[in-house]
Every structure is written in structure tokens, then in C-alpha cells.
Amino acid sequence: MIHEKYFELLKGQEEFLSKKNEKNDEFYNGVYDRYKNPVITRHHVPLHWRFDLNKETNPEFMERLGINAAFNPGAIYFNKKFYLVVRTEGLDRKSFFAMAESDNGIDGFKFIDTPLTWDDVDKEETNIYDMRLVQHEDGWIYGIYCSESKDLDAQQFDTSSAIAQAGLVRTKDLKKWERLPNIKTPSPQQRNVVLHPEFIDGKYAFYTRPQDGFISTGSGGGIAFGLCDEITNPVITSETNIDERVYHTVYEVKNGQGPAPIKTEKGWIHIAHGVRNTAAGLRYVLYTFATSLEEPSKIIAKPGGHFIAPYDEERVGDVSNVIFCNGAIVDENNNIYIYYASSDTRIHVATTTLEKLVDYTFNTPEDPYRSLKCAEQRINLIKKNLQLLSKNG
């Protein structure tokens, strides 16, 4: 017998899921639009994923497998629908991947089927998260995620040290997933690995993030570029750093590739995350840069400062003051949907167009890296605008 409380909660959840999302008119920068509501939260997770509905085995209708957060989704536009592979975190701190779909990409997201699984080929793997979805020209959809395991070389009573590697799966239909070997690189720790959507000289190309430690970059850091010959045996023998960390910038402590780069007529546009230290802890923001169409490892444009940062209530959550993105979609009309998580808690969308993203990335001034030079940049803009205003006064 189904517990009567289920139907009461289901009615409330259906009303919540049917709520329309609207643009946040209080925010304007001309680059992208923000929206009033998150697109996915832990409250979107179906009740039958969390509760035992049987009144006999759960007479008080207690939540048996609760959800802590839903964040950091991979994203893909498939069969005219918007799909997110959501990092869904239980109360036990373990993350799993779950698929949510929407018809318009800004509201109406619903979790479908059951959590994603595949062959358990790595028995040391403890946690999985932050999948990047890439439709490659070879015909497969690839998912690269962080595969975390305990550091077996840690001291006996150290129960926190971990090893991060790049797990790899692929699918043709978003339903059946094939587990491939972890991506091997020269780096001891590896996360934020992203597959370039096209072959480079007949090889698979990857953006990596070399690190010495699980949290600290050490001698590593930056966004690197590497090639491998065979995707079913993904070995990258050489990583070349193409976007290094820089002192006193939004990416001074760490940086990493977000979703796969977006192809435009002027170059590949990358959305990346940057991390800096503050008195309140690490602050994560997004920034963009562009690489050459002919040479995707060569940066040709890089706006100064952040692209998206935590705003108002986005600053508060499980891990506060964090914006992270590993999923973006370009539809058939060149509209862009940037799915970002705030504070490791919930998922939002920012929308723009290909034209606007190109304009922002190629025409926003670069960071000159010194305060007086930054002031000169602004003075030049002010003088230019004052002259224009005087002519039209």
C-alpha cells in the first residue's frame, strides 16, 4: 500500500516543477541574461528516488535516501531536447550521475529513468562527479568525469587524502553507457579533463589540468593540451600548458577548462573556471578565452576579469562563494545556454548568443596585470565616452 503522504508531497512537487522561469531584470551587463530561479535543485529529485513509498515498511514516511545537492552538470542538446547529466549528491556525501531533460532549457527540467551506471571496472573508485559531455565527430558522445579514490600511499590514519583521475565513458543514445579505461597523463593528479570535439591531425585532443595534489596544484596548474592516438586506450604522453595561473588574477590559485570549447568563425571559445584565495576562503568564478581554429592550443583572445561570478543568494551554499560550469549548449539558432552551479548546491542557467559571446571574448580588453595599467584602460574608455557625449550633448 502506497503511503498517503506520497500523494500530498507529489502534488506539491509537480506544482514546483511546473513553475516558469523568468529573466532577472535586475541584472544587466549586455553579455548574458540571468534568471530568477535555479533550473535544478535537490527538490527536483523524484520522491521515489528518496522515499520508500510502502506504508508497511515506512509507516512514518521517512526519507530513506536523502539528497544533499544537485550541481555541476554536463550538458548536451540531443533530439531537440536539453539534457543535463547532474552531479547528484546523497546525504552520504557520495555523488552519482542522473539525467534531467527539458524542452526549452530554462525551466521544466525533470529527472528521468534512474541514476546512470556502467561496468564497475575500477574497484578503488569511491566517488564520481563533474561530467563533461562532448559530441565528438567520431559519432560517439563522450563523458569525462572526475574519478576519485583514496590515496593508498597516505599515512595509516589519514582518511582524507585522495587521488583524482579522469574517468571516461561513451554512449550513442544517452541510455547505454560503455566504460572505457581512465585517461592516463604524466600528472599524478588529474581532473577537469575535457575532450576537444574534433580530431586534431587524426588524433583525439584533450584539455587537462595537471596537479601535484588533490587540492593543491603544486608545480602543476593551468589548462594544458595533449593528444592521444586511441580513445579506447587513452594515453596522453605530453601535456603542454596553454593557459597558466597568474598572480593577482581571478585564476591565480587554480584554473581549469569548463565545458568543451564552442566553435565560432573567429576561433574556439572556451569557458573556464578560475580560483583565487580570499580571507573567506577560495573564490571560484568563470572566465573565457579563445583559441585558434587552426591551432586549438594557441590562445588568440582573453578578456580580463571574470565572466560569471557568484551573485546575491548564489554566494551561499554547501561550499560558498563558488561558481562552476562544466556544461554549455548551443542550439540550432545559435542561442547559448550556460549551465553553472552556485556554491556546490544548485544549478542555474545564463543565456546569450554566439554573436554576443564572440563580441565579449574578442573585444573586451585583456588584463594588463597591474593596477595603474588597469586605471589607464578605464581612463581611455572614460575619455572616449566623454568626447562622444560632448558631440551629442
Coordinates of C-alpha atoms in Angstrom, one line a residue:
M1 CA 0.0 0.0 0.0
I2 CA 1.4 3.4 -1.0
H3 CA 1.7 5.9 1.9
E4 CA -0.9 8.7 1.6
K5 CA 1.8 11.3 2.4
Y6 CA 3.4 10.5 -1.0
F7 CA 0.5 11.9 -2.9
E8 CA 0.5 15.1 -0.8
L9 CA 4.2 15.7 -1.5
L10 CA 3.8 14.7 -5.1
K11 CA 1.2 17.4 -5.7
G12 CA 3.5 20.0 -4.2
Q13 CA 6.5 18.8 -6.3
E14 CA 4.5 18.8 -9.5
E15 CA 3.5 22.4 -8.9
F16 CA 7.1 23.3 -8.1
L17 CA 8.4 21.6 -11.3
S18 CA 5.8 23.4 -13.5
K19 CA 6.9 26.8 -12.3
K20 CA 8.1 29.1 -15.2
N21 CA 11.5 30.7 -15.1
E22 CA 11.9 34.4 -16.0
K23 CA 14.8 36.6 -16.8
N24 CA 16.2 38.5 -13.8
D25 CA 15.7 42.1 -15.0
E26 CA 17.6 43.5 -12.0
F27 CA 20.8 42.2 -13.6
Y28 CA 22.2 43.6 -16.8
N29 CA 25.6 43.6 -18.4
G30 CA 24.7 43.2 -22.1
V31 CA 26.7 39.9 -22.3
Y32 CA 24.2 37.3 -21.0
D33 CA 20.9 37.0 -19.1
R34 CA 20.5 35.6 -15.7
Y35 CA 17.2 34.0 -14.5
K36 CA 15.3 34.4 -11.3
N37 CA 15.2 30.7 -10.3
P38 CA 17.7 27.8 -10.4
V39 CA 16.9 25.3 -13.1
I40 CA 17.6 22.3 -10.9
T41 CA 17.8 21.9 -7.1
R42 CA 17.7 18.9 -4.8
H43 CA 14.0 19.4 -4.6
H44 CA 13.7 18.4 -8.3
V45 CA 14.9 14.8 -7.5
P46 CA 11.8 12.4 -7.7
L47 CA 10.2 11.4 -4.5
H48 CA 10.5 7.7 -5.4
W49 CA 14.3 8.1 -5.6
R50 CA 14.3 9.3 -1.9
F51 CA 11.5 7.6 -0.1
D52 CA 10.3 4.1 0.5
L53 CA 6.6 4.5 -0.7
N54 CA 5.4 1.4 1.0
K55 CA 3.4 2.2 4.1
E56 CA 4.2 -1.2 5.7
T57 CA 7.9 -0.8 5.5
N58 CA 7.9 3.0 6.0
P59 CA 4.9 3.8 8.2
E60 CA 6.2 7.3 9.2
F61 CA 7.2 8.1 5.5
M62 CA 10.7 8.9 6.4
E63 CA 13.2 9.9 3.7
R64 CA 15.5 6.9 3.4
L65 CA 18.0 8.1 0.8
G66 CA 18.1 11.8 1.0
I67 CA 19.7 14.3 -1.4
N68 CA 22.1 17.0 -0.3
A69 CA 22.7 18.8 -3.5
A70 CA 22.3 18.8 -7.3
F71 CA 25.0 20.6 -9.2
N72 CA 27.9 20.7 -11.8
P73 CA 26.0 19.2 -14.8
G74 CA 27.3 18.1 -18.1
A75 CA 25.0 19.3 -20.9
I76 CA 24.0 18.3 -24.4
Y77 CA 21.4 19.1 -27.0
F78 CA 20.0 15.8 -28.3
N79 CA 16.9 15.1 -30.4
K80 CA 15.7 18.7 -29.9
K81 CA 15.8 18.4 -26.1
F82 CA 18.1 19.8 -23.4
Y83 CA 19.8 17.1 -21.3
L84 CA 21.8 17.6 -18.2
V85 CA 23.9 14.9 -16.5
V86 CA 23.7 16.2 -13.0
R87 CA 26.1 15.6 -10.2
T88 CA 23.6 14.4 -7.6
E89 CA 25.0 14.1 -4.1
G90 CA 23.3 12.0 -1.4
L91 CA 23.4 12.7 2.3
D92 CA 26.2 10.1 2.5
R93 CA 28.5 12.5 0.5
K94 CA 28.7 10.1 -2.4
S95 CA 27.8 11.6 -5.8
F96 CA 26.1 9.8 -8.7
F97 CA 25.1 10.9 -12.1
A98 CA 21.4 11.5 -13.0
M99 CA 19.8 12.6 -16.3
A100 CA 17.4 15.5 -16.4
E101 CA 15.6 16.8 -19.5
S102 CA 13.8 20.0 -20.6
D103 CA 12.0 21.1 -23.7
N104 CA 13.3 24.7 -23.6
G105 CA 16.5 24.6 -21.4
I106 CA 15.4 27.2 -18.9
D107 CA 12.6 25.5 -16.9
G108 CA 10.6 22.3 -16.8
F109 CA 13.7 20.1 -16.1
K110 CA 12.7 16.7 -14.8
F111 CA 14.9 13.7 -13.8
I112 CA 14.2 10.7 -16.0
D113 CA 14.7 6.9 -15.7
T114 CA 17.2 6.0 -13.0
P115 CA 20.7 7.1 -12.0
L116 CA 23.4 6.3 -14.6
T117 CA 25.6 3.3 -14.1
W118 CA 28.1 1.3 -16.2
D119 CA 30.5 -1.6 -15.7
D120 CA 32.3 -1.2 -12.4
V121 CA 35.9 -1.6 -13.8
D122 CA 37.7 0.4 -11.1
K123 CA 37.2 -1.1 -7.6
E124 CA 39.2 1.6 -6.0
E125 CA 36.9 4.4 -7.3
T126 CA 35.0 5.8 -4.4
N127 CA 33.3 9.0 -5.8
I128 CA 32.4 10.2 -9.3
Y129 CA 31.4 13.8 -10.3
D130 CA 31.6 16.7 -12.7
M131 CA 31.0 15.1 -16.1
R132 CA 31.8 16.9 -19.3
L133 CA 29.6 15.7 -22.2
V134 CA 31.1 16.0 -25.7
Q135 CA 29.6 15.1 -29.1
H136 CA 32.7 14.1 -31.0
E137 CA 33.0 14.0 -34.7
D138 CA 33.7 10.2 -34.5
G139 CA 29.9 9.7 -33.8
W140 CA 30.1 9.0 -30.1
I141 CA 29.0 11.1 -27.1
Y142 CA 31.8 11.0 -24.5
G143 CA 31.5 11.7 -20.8
I144 CA 34.7 12.6 -18.9
Y145 CA 34.4 12.8 -15.1
C146 CA 36.5 13.0 -12.0
S147 CA 37.1 9.5 -10.7
E148 CA 38.2 9.9 -7.0
S149 CA 39.8 7.2 -4.9
K150 CA 41.6 7.0 -1.6
D151 CA 45.3 7.7 -1.7
L152 CA 46.7 4.3 -0.8
D153 CA 50.1 5.8 -0.1
A154 CA 48.8 8.1 2.6
Q155 CA 49.8 7.6 6.2
Q156 CA 47.8 5.0 8.2
F157 CA 45.4 7.4 9.9
D158 CA 45.0 9.8 7.0
T159 CA 41.4 9.3 5.8
S160 CA 41.2 12.4 3.7
S161 CA 44.0 12.2 1.1
A162 CA 42.6 11.3 -2.3
I163 CA 43.7 10.7 -5.9
A164 CA 41.8 12.3 -8.8
Q165 CA 41.8 10.7 -12.2
A166 CA 39.8 11.2 -15.4
G167 CA 37.1 8.6 -15.9
L168 CA 35.8 8.0 -19.4
V169 CA 32.5 6.7 -20.7
R170 CA 30.7 6.9 -24.0
T171 CA 27.2 6.4 -25.5
K172 CA 25.2 6.8 -28.6
D173 CA 21.8 7.3 -27.1
L174 CA 22.3 8.7 -23.6
K175 CA 20.9 5.4 -22.2
K176 CA 23.5 2.7 -22.6
W177 CA 27.0 3.7 -21.4
E178 CA 30.3 2.0 -22.1
R179 CA 33.1 2.4 -19.6
L180 CA 36.5 2.9 -21.1
P181 CA 39.8 3.0 -19.2
N182 CA 40.8 6.1 -17.3
I183 CA 42.7 8.7 -19.2
K184 CA 46.4 8.4 -18.4
T185 CA 48.6 11.5 -18.3
P186 CA 52.1 12.3 -17.0
S187 CA 50.4 14.2 -14.0
P188 CA 50.0 12.5 -10.6
Q189 CA 46.5 14.0 -10.2
Q190 CA 44.1 14.9 -13.0
R191 CA 40.7 16.5 -13.1
N192 CA 38.8 18.9 -15.3
V193 CA 39.7 16.9 -18.4
V194 CA 37.8 17.8 -21.5
L195 CA 37.7 16.2 -24.9
H196 CA 38.1 18.5 -28.0
P197 CA 35.1 17.8 -30.2
E198 CA 37.1 17.4 -33.4
F199 CA 40.2 15.4 -34.4
I200 CA 43.5 17.2 -34.5
D201 CA 45.8 15.7 -37.1
G202 CA 43.8 12.5 -36.8
K203 CA 44.2 12.3 -33.1
Y204 CA 41.9 12.8 -30.1
A205 CA 42.7 16.1 -28.3
F206 CA 42.2 16.8 -24.7
Y207 CA 42.4 19.8 -22.3
T208 CA 43.8 18.7 -19.0
R209 CA 44.7 20.3 -15.6
P210 CA 48.0 18.9 -14.3
Q211 CA 48.1 18.8 -10.4
D212 CA 50.6 17.6 -7.9
G213 CA 48.0 17.1 -5.2
F214 CA 44.3 16.5 -4.9
I215 CA 43.6 20.1 -3.8
S216 CA 46.8 22.0 -4.4
T217 CA 48.3 22.4 -7.8
G218 CA 51.9 22.4 -6.6
S219 CA 54.2 22.7 -9.6
G220 CA 51.2 22.0 -11.9
G221 CA 48.1 24.0 -12.6
G222 CA 46.9 25.8 -15.6
I223 CA 45.0 24.4 -18.6
A224 CA 47.1 22.0 -20.7
F225 CA 46.7 20.4 -24.1
G226 CA 47.5 16.9 -25.1
L227 CA 46.9 14.3 -27.8
C228 CA 46.2 10.6 -27.8
D229 CA 46.1 8.1 -30.7
E230 CA 43.4 5.7 -29.5
I231 CA 40.3 6.6 -27.4
T232 CA 39.9 3.0 -26.1
N233 CA 43.4 3.2 -24.8
P234 CA 43.6 6.9 -23.8
V235 CA 47.2 7.7 -23.0
I236 CA 48.4 11.3 -23.2
T237 CA 52.2 11.2 -23.2
S238 CA 52.8 15.0 -23.2
E239 CA 50.8 17.9 -21.7
T240 CA 51.6 21.5 -22.9
N241 CA 50.3 24.3 -20.6
I242 CA 48.4 26.8 -22.8
D243 CA 46.7 28.9 -20.0
E244 CA 48.8 29.3 -16.9
R245 CA 47.9 30.6 -13.5
V246 CA 48.9 34.3 -13.0
Y247 CA 49.5 36.2 -9.8
H248 CA 46.7 38.6 -8.6
T249 CA 44.1 37.5 -11.2
V250 CA 40.9 35.6 -10.9
Y251 CA 42.9 32.4 -11.8
E252 CA 45.9 32.8 -9.6
V253 CA 45.4 29.7 -7.5
K254 CA 43.8 27.3 -9.9
N255 CA 42.1 27.2 -13.3
G256 CA 40.5 24.6 -15.5
Q257 CA 38.5 24.0 -18.6
G258 CA 34.8 24.0 -18.2
P259 CA 32.7 22.5 -21.0
A260 CA 34.1 21.6 -24.4
P261 CA 35.1 24.7 -26.4
I262 CA 32.5 26.3 -28.7
K263 CA 33.4 26.7 -32.4
T264 CA 32.9 30.1 -34.0
E265 CA 34.1 31.7 -37.2
K266 CA 36.8 33.6 -35.3
G267 CA 38.1 30.8 -33.1
W268 CA 37.2 28.2 -30.4
I269 CA 35.7 29.9 -27.4
H270 CA 36.5 28.4 -24.0
I271 CA 34.6 28.8 -20.8
A272 CA 36.9 28.1 -17.9
H273 CA 36.9 28.4 -14.1
G274 CA 39.4 30.4 -12.1
V275 CA 40.1 30.3 -8.4
R276 CA 41.7 32.9 -6.1
N277 CA 42.3 33.0 -2.4
T278 CA 40.5 35.4 -0.1
A279 CA 40.2 35.9 3.7
A280 CA 37.0 33.9 3.5
G281 CA 38.5 31.0 1.5
L282 CA 38.7 30.1 -2.2
R283 CA 36.5 32.0 -4.6
Y284 CA 35.5 30.3 -7.9
V285 CA 34.4 32.3 -11.0
L286 CA 34.2 31.8 -14.7
Y287 CA 36.2 33.4 -17.4
T288 CA 36.6 33.0 -21.2
F289 CA 39.3 32.8 -23.8
A290 CA 39.6 31.9 -27.5
T291 CA 42.0 29.6 -29.3
S292 CA 42.8 29.4 -33.0
L293 CA 40.7 27.3 -35.3
E294 CA 43.9 26.1 -37.0
E295 CA 45.8 25.6 -33.7
P296 CA 43.4 24.9 -30.8
S297 CA 46.2 25.0 -28.3
K298 CA 47.1 28.7 -29.2
I299 CA 45.2 31.4 -27.3
I300 CA 44.3 34.4 -29.6
A301 CA 42.0 36.4 -27.3
K302 CA 41.5 36.6 -23.5
P303 CA 39.2 39.1 -21.8
G304 CA 40.3 40.4 -18.4
G305 CA 38.5 39.6 -15.3
H306 CA 35.6 37.2 -14.7
F307 CA 32.7 36.3 -17.0
I308 CA 30.3 35.0 -14.4
A309 CA 30.7 35.2 -10.6
P310 CA 28.5 34.4 -7.6
Y311 CA 25.7 36.9 -7.3
D312 CA 23.4 37.5 -4.3
E313 CA 22.0 34.2 -3.0
E314 CA 24.3 32.3 -5.3
R315 CA 27.1 33.0 -2.9
V316 CA 25.6 30.9 -0.2
G317 CA 25.5 27.1 -0.1
D318 CA 27.4 23.9 0.8
V319 CA 30.7 25.4 -0.4
S320 CA 30.0 29.1 -0.5
N321 CA 31.3 31.7 -3.0
V322 CA 31.7 29.3 -5.8
I323 CA 30.5 29.3 -9.5
F324 CA 31.4 26.3 -11.5
C325 CA 30.5 25.3 -15.1
N326 CA 31.1 22.1 -16.9
G327 CA 28.1 22.2 -19.3
A328 CA 27.0 24.5 -22.2
I329 CA 24.7 24.1 -25.1
V330 CA 24.5 25.8 -28.5
D331 CA 21.1 25.2 -30.2
E332 CA 20.3 25.4 -33.9
N333 CA 19.6 29.1 -33.7
N334 CA 23.0 29.9 -32.1
N335 CA 21.5 30.6 -28.7
I336 CA 23.8 29.5 -25.9
Y337 CA 22.8 28.1 -22.6
I338 CA 25.5 28.1 -20.0
Y339 CA 24.7 25.8 -17.1
Y340 CA 26.5 26.8 -13.9
A341 CA 26.3 25.7 -10.3
S342 CA 26.4 28.0 -7.4
S343 CA 28.1 27.1 -4.2
D344 CA 28.1 23.4 -4.9
T345 CA 24.3 23.4 -4.2
R346 CA 22.1 24.1 -7.2
I347 CA 22.1 24.7 -11.0
H348 CA 21.4 27.9 -12.8
V349 CA 21.3 28.9 -16.5
A350 CA 22.7 32.0 -18.2
T351 CA 21.7 32.6 -21.8
T352 CA 23.4 34.5 -24.6
T353 CA 24.0 34.2 -28.3
L354 CA 27.0 33.1 -30.3
E355 CA 27.3 36.6 -31.7
K356 CA 27.4 38.2 -28.2
L357 CA 29.9 35.6 -26.8
V358 CA 32.2 36.3 -29.8
D359 CA 31.9 40.1 -29.2
Y360 CA 32.6 39.7 -25.5
T361 CA 35.6 37.4 -25.9
F362 CA 37.3 39.3 -28.7
N363 CA 36.5 42.9 -27.9
T364 CA 36.8 43.0 -24.1
P365 CA 40.2 44.4 -23.0
E366 CA 42.8 41.9 -21.7
D367 CA 44.1 42.1 -18.2
P368 CA 47.3 44.2 -18.2
Y369 CA 48.1 42.7 -14.8
R370 CA 48.9 45.9 -12.9
S371 CA 46.6 48.4 -11.2
L372 CA 48.0 51.6 -12.8
K373 CA 47.7 50.0 -16.3
C374 CA 44.1 48.9 -15.4
A375 CA 43.4 52.5 -14.4
E376 CA 44.8 53.7 -17.8
Q377 CA 42.4 51.3 -19.6
R378 CA 39.5 52.8 -17.8
I379 CA 40.6 56.4 -18.3
N380 CA 40.9 55.8 -22.0
L381 CA 37.3 54.5 -22.0
I382 CA 36.1 57.5 -20.0
K383 CA 37.8 60.0 -22.3
K384 CA 36.4 58.3 -25.4
N385 CA 32.9 58.3 -23.9
L386 CA 33.1 62.0 -22.7
Q387 CA 34.1 63.0 -26.3
L388 CA 31.1 61.1 -27.7
L389 CA 28.8 62.6 -25.1
S390 CA 30.0 66.2 -25.8
K391 CA 29.4 65.7 -29.5
N392 CA 25.9 64.5 -28.9
G393 CA 25.2 66.9 -26.0

